[in-house]
Tab-separated table of C-alpha atoms in Angstrom:
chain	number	residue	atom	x	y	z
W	230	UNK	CA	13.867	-64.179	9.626
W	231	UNK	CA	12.121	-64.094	12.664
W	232	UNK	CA	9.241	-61.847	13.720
W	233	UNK	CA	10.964	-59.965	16.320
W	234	UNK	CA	13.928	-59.139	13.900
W	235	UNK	CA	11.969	-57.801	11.390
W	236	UNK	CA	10.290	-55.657	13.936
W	237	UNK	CA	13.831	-54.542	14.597
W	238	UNK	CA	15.002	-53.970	11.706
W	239	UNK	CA	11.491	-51.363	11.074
W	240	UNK	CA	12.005	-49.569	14.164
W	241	UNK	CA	15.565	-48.649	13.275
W	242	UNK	CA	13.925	-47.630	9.975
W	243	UNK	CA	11.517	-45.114	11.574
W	244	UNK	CA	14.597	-43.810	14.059
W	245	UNK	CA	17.095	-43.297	10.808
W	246	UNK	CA	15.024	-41.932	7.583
W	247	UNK	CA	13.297	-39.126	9.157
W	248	UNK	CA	16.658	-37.904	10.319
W	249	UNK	CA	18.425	-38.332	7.392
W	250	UNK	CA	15.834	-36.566	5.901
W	251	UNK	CA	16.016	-33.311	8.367
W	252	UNK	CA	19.516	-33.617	7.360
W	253	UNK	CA	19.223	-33.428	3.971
W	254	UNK	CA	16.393	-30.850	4.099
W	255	UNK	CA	18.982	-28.715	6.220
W	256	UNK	CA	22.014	-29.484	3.574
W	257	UNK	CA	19.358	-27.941	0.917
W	258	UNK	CA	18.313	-25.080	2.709
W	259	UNK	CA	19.045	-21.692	1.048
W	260	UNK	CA	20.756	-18.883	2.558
W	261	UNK	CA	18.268	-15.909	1.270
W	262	UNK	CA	19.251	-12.096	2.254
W	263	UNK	CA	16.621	-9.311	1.066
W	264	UNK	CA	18.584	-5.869	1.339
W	265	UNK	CA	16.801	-2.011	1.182
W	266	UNK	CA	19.074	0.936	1.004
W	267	UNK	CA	16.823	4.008	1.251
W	268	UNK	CA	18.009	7.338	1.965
W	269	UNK	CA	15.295	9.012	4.855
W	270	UNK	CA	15.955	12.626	4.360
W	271	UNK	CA	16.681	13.240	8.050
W	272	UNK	CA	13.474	11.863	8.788
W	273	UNK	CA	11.569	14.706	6.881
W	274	UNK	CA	9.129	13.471	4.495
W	275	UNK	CA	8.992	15.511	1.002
W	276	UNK	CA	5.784	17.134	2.368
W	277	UNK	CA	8.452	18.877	4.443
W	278	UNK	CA	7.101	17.249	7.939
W	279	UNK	CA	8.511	14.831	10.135
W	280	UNK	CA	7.233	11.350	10.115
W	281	UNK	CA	9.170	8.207	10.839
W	282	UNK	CA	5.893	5.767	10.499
W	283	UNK	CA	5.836	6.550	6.712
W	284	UNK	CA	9.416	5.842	6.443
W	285	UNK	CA	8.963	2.488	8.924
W	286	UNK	CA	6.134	1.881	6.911
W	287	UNK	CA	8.664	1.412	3.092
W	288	UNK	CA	10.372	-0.559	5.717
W	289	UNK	CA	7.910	-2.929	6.682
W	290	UNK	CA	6.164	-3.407	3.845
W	291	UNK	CA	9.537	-4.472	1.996
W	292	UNK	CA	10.077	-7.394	4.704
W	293	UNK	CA	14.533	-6.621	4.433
W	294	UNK	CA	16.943	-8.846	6.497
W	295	UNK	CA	19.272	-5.745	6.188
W	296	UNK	CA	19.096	-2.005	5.249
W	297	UNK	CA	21.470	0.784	4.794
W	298	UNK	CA	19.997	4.250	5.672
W	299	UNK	CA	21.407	7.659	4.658
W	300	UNK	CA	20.947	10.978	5.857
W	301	UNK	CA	20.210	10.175	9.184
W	302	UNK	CA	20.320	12.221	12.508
W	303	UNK	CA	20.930	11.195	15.682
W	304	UNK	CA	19.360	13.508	18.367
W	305	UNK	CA	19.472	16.665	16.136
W	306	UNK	CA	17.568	19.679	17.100
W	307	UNK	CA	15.827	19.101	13.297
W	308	UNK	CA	15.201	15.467	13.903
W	309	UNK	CA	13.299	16.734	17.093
W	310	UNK	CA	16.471	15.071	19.371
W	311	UNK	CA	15.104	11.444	18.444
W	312	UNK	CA	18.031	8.832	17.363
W	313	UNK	CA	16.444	8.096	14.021
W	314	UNK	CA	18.336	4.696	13.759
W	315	UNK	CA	17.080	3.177	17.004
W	316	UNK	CA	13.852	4.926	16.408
W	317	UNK	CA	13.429	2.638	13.266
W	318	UNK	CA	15.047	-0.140	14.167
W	319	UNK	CA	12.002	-0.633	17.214
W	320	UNK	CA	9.260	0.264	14.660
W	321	UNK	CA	10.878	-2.318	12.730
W	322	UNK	CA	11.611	-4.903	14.737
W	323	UNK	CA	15.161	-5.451	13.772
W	324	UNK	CA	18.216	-4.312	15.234
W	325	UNK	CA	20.467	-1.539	14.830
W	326	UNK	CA	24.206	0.656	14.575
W	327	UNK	CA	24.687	4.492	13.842
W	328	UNK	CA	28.204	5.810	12.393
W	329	UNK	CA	28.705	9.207	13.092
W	330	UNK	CA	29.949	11.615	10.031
W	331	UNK	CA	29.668	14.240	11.415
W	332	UNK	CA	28.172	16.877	14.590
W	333	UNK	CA	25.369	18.635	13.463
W	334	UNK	CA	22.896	20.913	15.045
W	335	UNK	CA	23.301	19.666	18.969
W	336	UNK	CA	23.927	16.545	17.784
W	337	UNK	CA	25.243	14.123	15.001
W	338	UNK	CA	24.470	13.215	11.090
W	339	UNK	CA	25.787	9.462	9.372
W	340	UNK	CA	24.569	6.511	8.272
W	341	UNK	CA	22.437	4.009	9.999
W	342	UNK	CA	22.097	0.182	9.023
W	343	UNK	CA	19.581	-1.969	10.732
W	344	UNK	CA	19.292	-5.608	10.724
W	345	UNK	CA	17.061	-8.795	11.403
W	346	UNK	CA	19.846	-10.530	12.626
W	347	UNK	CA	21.665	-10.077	15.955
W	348	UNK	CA	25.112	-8.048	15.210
W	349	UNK	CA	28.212	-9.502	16.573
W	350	UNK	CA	30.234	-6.283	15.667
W	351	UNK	CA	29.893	-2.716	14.299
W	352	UNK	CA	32.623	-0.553	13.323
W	353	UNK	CA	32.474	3.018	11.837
W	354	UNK	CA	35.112	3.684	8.993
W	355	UNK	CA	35.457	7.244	8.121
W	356	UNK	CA	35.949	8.578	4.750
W	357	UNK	CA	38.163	10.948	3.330
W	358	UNK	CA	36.850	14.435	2.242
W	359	UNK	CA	38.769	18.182	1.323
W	360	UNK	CA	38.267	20.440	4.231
W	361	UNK	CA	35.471	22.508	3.097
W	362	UNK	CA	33.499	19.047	1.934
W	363	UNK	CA	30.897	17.256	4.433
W	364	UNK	CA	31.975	14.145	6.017
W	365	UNK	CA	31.102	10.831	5.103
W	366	UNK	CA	31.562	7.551	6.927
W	367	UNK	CA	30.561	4.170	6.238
W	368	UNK	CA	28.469	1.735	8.566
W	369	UNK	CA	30.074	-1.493	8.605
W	370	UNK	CA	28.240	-4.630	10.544
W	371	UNK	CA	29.043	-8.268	11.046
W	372	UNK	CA	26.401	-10.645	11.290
W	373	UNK	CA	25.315	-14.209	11.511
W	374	UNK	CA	22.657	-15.352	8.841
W	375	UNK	CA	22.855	-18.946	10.449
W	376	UNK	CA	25.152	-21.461	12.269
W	377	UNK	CA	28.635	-21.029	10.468
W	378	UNK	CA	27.724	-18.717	7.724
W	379	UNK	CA	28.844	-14.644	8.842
W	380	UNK	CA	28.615	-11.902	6.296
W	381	UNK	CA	29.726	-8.514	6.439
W	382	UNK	CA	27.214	-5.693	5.505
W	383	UNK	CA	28.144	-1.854	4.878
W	384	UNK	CA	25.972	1.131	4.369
W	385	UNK	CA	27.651	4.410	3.239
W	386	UNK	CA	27.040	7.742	1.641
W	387	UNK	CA	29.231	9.234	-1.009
W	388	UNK	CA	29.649	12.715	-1.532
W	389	UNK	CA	26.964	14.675	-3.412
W	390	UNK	CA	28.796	17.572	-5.009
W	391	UNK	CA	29.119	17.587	-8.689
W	392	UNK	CA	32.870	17.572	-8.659
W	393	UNK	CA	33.595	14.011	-7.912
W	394	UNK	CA	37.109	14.232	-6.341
W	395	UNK	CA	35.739	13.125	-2.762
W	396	UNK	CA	33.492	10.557	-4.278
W	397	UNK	CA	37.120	9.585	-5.788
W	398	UNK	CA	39.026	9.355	-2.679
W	399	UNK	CA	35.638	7.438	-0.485
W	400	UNK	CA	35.682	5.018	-3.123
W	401	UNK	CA	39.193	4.332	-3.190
W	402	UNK	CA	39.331	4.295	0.844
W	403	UNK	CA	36.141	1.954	0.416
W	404	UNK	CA	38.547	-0.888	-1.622
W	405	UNK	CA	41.202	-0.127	0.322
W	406	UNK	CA	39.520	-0.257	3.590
W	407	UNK	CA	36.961	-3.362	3.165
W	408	UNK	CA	38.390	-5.215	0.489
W	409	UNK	CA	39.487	-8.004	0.893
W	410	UNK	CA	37.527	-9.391	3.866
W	411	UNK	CA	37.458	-12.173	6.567
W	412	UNK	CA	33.655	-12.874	4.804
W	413	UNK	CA	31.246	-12.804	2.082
W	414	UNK	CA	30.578	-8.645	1.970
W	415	UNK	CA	27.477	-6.584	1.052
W	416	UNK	CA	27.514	-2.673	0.263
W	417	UNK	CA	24.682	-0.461	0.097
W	418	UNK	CA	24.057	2.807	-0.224
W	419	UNK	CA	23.710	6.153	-1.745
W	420	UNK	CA	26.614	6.678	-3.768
W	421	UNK	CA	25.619	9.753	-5.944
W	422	UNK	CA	27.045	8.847	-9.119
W	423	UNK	CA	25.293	7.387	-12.307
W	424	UNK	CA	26.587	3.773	-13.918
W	425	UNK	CA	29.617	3.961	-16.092
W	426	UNK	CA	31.099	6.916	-13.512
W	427	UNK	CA	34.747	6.791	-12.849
W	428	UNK	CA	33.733	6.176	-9.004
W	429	UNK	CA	31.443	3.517	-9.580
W	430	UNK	CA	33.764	2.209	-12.361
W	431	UNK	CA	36.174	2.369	-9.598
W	432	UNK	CA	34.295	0.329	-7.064
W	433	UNK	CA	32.789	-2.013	-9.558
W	434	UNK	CA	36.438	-3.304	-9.908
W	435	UNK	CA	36.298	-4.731	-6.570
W	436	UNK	CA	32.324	-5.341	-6.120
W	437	UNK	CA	29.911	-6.811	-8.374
W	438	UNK	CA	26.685	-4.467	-8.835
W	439	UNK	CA	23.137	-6.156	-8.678
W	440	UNK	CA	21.963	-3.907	-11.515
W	441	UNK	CA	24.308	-5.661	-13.630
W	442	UNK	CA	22.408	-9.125	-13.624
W	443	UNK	CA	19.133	-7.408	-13.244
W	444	UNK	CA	17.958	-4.298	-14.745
W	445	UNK	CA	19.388	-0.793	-14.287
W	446	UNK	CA	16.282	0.884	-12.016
W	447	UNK	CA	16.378	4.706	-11.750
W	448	UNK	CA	16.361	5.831	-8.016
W	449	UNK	CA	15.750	9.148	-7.910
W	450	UNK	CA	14.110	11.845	-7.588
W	451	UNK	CA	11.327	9.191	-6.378
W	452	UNK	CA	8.122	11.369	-7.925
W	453	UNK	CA	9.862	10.527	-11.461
W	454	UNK	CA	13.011	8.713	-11.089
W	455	UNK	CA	15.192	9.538	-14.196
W	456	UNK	CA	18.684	8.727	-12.558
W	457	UNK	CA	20.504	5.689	-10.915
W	458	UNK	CA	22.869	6.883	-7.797
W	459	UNK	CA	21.585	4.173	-5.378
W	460	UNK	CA	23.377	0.664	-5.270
W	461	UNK	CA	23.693	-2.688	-3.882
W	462	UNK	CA	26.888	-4.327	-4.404
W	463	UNK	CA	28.341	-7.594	-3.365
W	464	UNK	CA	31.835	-9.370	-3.133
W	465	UNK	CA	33.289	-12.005	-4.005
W	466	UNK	CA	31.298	-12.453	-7.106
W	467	UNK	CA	31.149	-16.807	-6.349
W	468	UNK	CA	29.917	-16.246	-2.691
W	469	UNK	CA	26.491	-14.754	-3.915
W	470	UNK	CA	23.206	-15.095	-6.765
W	471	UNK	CA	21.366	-11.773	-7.196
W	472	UNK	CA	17.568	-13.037	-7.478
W	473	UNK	CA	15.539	-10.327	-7.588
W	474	UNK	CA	15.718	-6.088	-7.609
W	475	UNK	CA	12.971	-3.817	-7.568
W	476	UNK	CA	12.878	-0.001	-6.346
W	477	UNK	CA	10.278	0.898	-4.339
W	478	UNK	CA	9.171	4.451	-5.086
W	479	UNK	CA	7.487	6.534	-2.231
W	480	UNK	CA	7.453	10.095	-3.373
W	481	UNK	CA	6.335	10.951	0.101
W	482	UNK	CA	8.771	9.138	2.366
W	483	UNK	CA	11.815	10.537	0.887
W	484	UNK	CA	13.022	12.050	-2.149
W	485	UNK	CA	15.143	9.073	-2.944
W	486	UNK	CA	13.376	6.070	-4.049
W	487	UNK	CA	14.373	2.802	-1.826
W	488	UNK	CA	16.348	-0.219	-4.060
W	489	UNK	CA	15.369	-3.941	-2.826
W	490	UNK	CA	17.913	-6.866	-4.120
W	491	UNK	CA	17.274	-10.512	-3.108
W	492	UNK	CA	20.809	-12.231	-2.492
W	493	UNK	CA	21.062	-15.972	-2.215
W	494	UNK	CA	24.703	-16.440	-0.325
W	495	UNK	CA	25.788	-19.644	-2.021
W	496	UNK	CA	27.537	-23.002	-0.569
């Protein structure tokens, strides 16, 4: 073999390996989706002031791709008129959607969900109540995690009264409604019931609970959590790989601690 072919032959050699090996590096690359849900109390602290840099500050300090927020108030007299979602979301640096439950005190009270990623749609999915109940909604995004892999992610709030018939209908509507979907589905939030409830019985048909390859963590009250009424839950079960889940207890940001699971979506 001549000189010149050989030289050839070791310059194609340089072109080809290091792009088969981006390739493969890019084949290997996991799909990794940290998710907070943390109720913020209307943006009142538990010192009974208002201060959204503590609550940006659970935020921050978690690093989420994605977190469902309760209690929130969009330009309420109480909130001091500030939209608390897009309020957080620019302390954040992530992006966000509000769903309206209901009008309250010059202006509105629902769930917010922000997210690292861009959103490509938002829709808000009320849920069914008795007439003298408060109204509940649920916070539904679609998103992009990378080229040609879009997940759905829903925030919600379940009805806090100790008879559980409208937790009962919202989690019904919540299977009905989002199950099944066009893509691999996250739901977080504040659901107000304990494991082994018939409501989260009910939903746990449909969704798999990250406590359930984890550990059950108590979420609230956050000075001395006893209970467990705050969730992430995922669907279908083969799409995703809970990795990690770890409250993260800030008895001054918010009566509630906040729950952090680490998702891996799988191939």
């Amino acid at each position: 073999m001549s000189r010149l072919s050989i030289i050839r032959i070791l310059l194609v050699l340089c072109i080809l390996v290091p792009v088969q090996l981006k390739a493969q590096h890019a084949t290997k690359e996991r799909k990794i989706v940290r998710v907070l849900t943390l109720n913020i109390l209307h943006g009142a602290t538990t010192k009974g002031d208002f201060d959204l840099d503590v609550i940006s500050d659970v935020i921050n300090n978690t690093k989420p791709d994605l977190v469902a927020l309760q209690e929130v108030d969009y330009k309420t007299k109480r909130a001091k008129n500030f939209d608390l979602t897009t309020e957080l979301a620019q302390r954040t640096g992530m992006t966000s959607y509000f769903a309206k439950a209901m009008d309250y005190d010059g202006g509105a009270y629902g769930e917010g969900v922000l997210s690292k990623w861009p959103i490509l749609s938002a829709k808000n999915i009320p849920l069914p109540h008795q007439p003298t109940s408060e109204p509940r909604a649920a916070a539904e995004i679609t998103i992009a995690i990378s080229p040609g892999d879009t997940i759905r992610f829903i925030g919600t709030h379940l009805d806090h009264l100790k008879d559980n018939r409208d937790r009962m209908m919202q989690v019904q509507a919540i299977n009905q409604k989002l199950i099944p979907g066009d893509y691999p589905s996250i739901l977080a939030g504040d659901l107000n019931d304990t494991p082994g409830s018939e409501p989260i019985e009910i939903l746990e048909s449909k969704w798999s609970a990250a406590y359930q390859e984890t550990t059950l963590e108590p979420t609230f009250p956050s000075d001395d959590p006893k209970g467990k009424i705050d969730y992430i839950m995922y669907t279908p079960k083969k799409a995703w790989k809970v990795l990690e889940s770890k409250t993260i207890c800030d008895e001054i940001a918010s009566d509630h601690c906040g729950y952090l699971v680490v998702l891996e979506l799988l191939p």
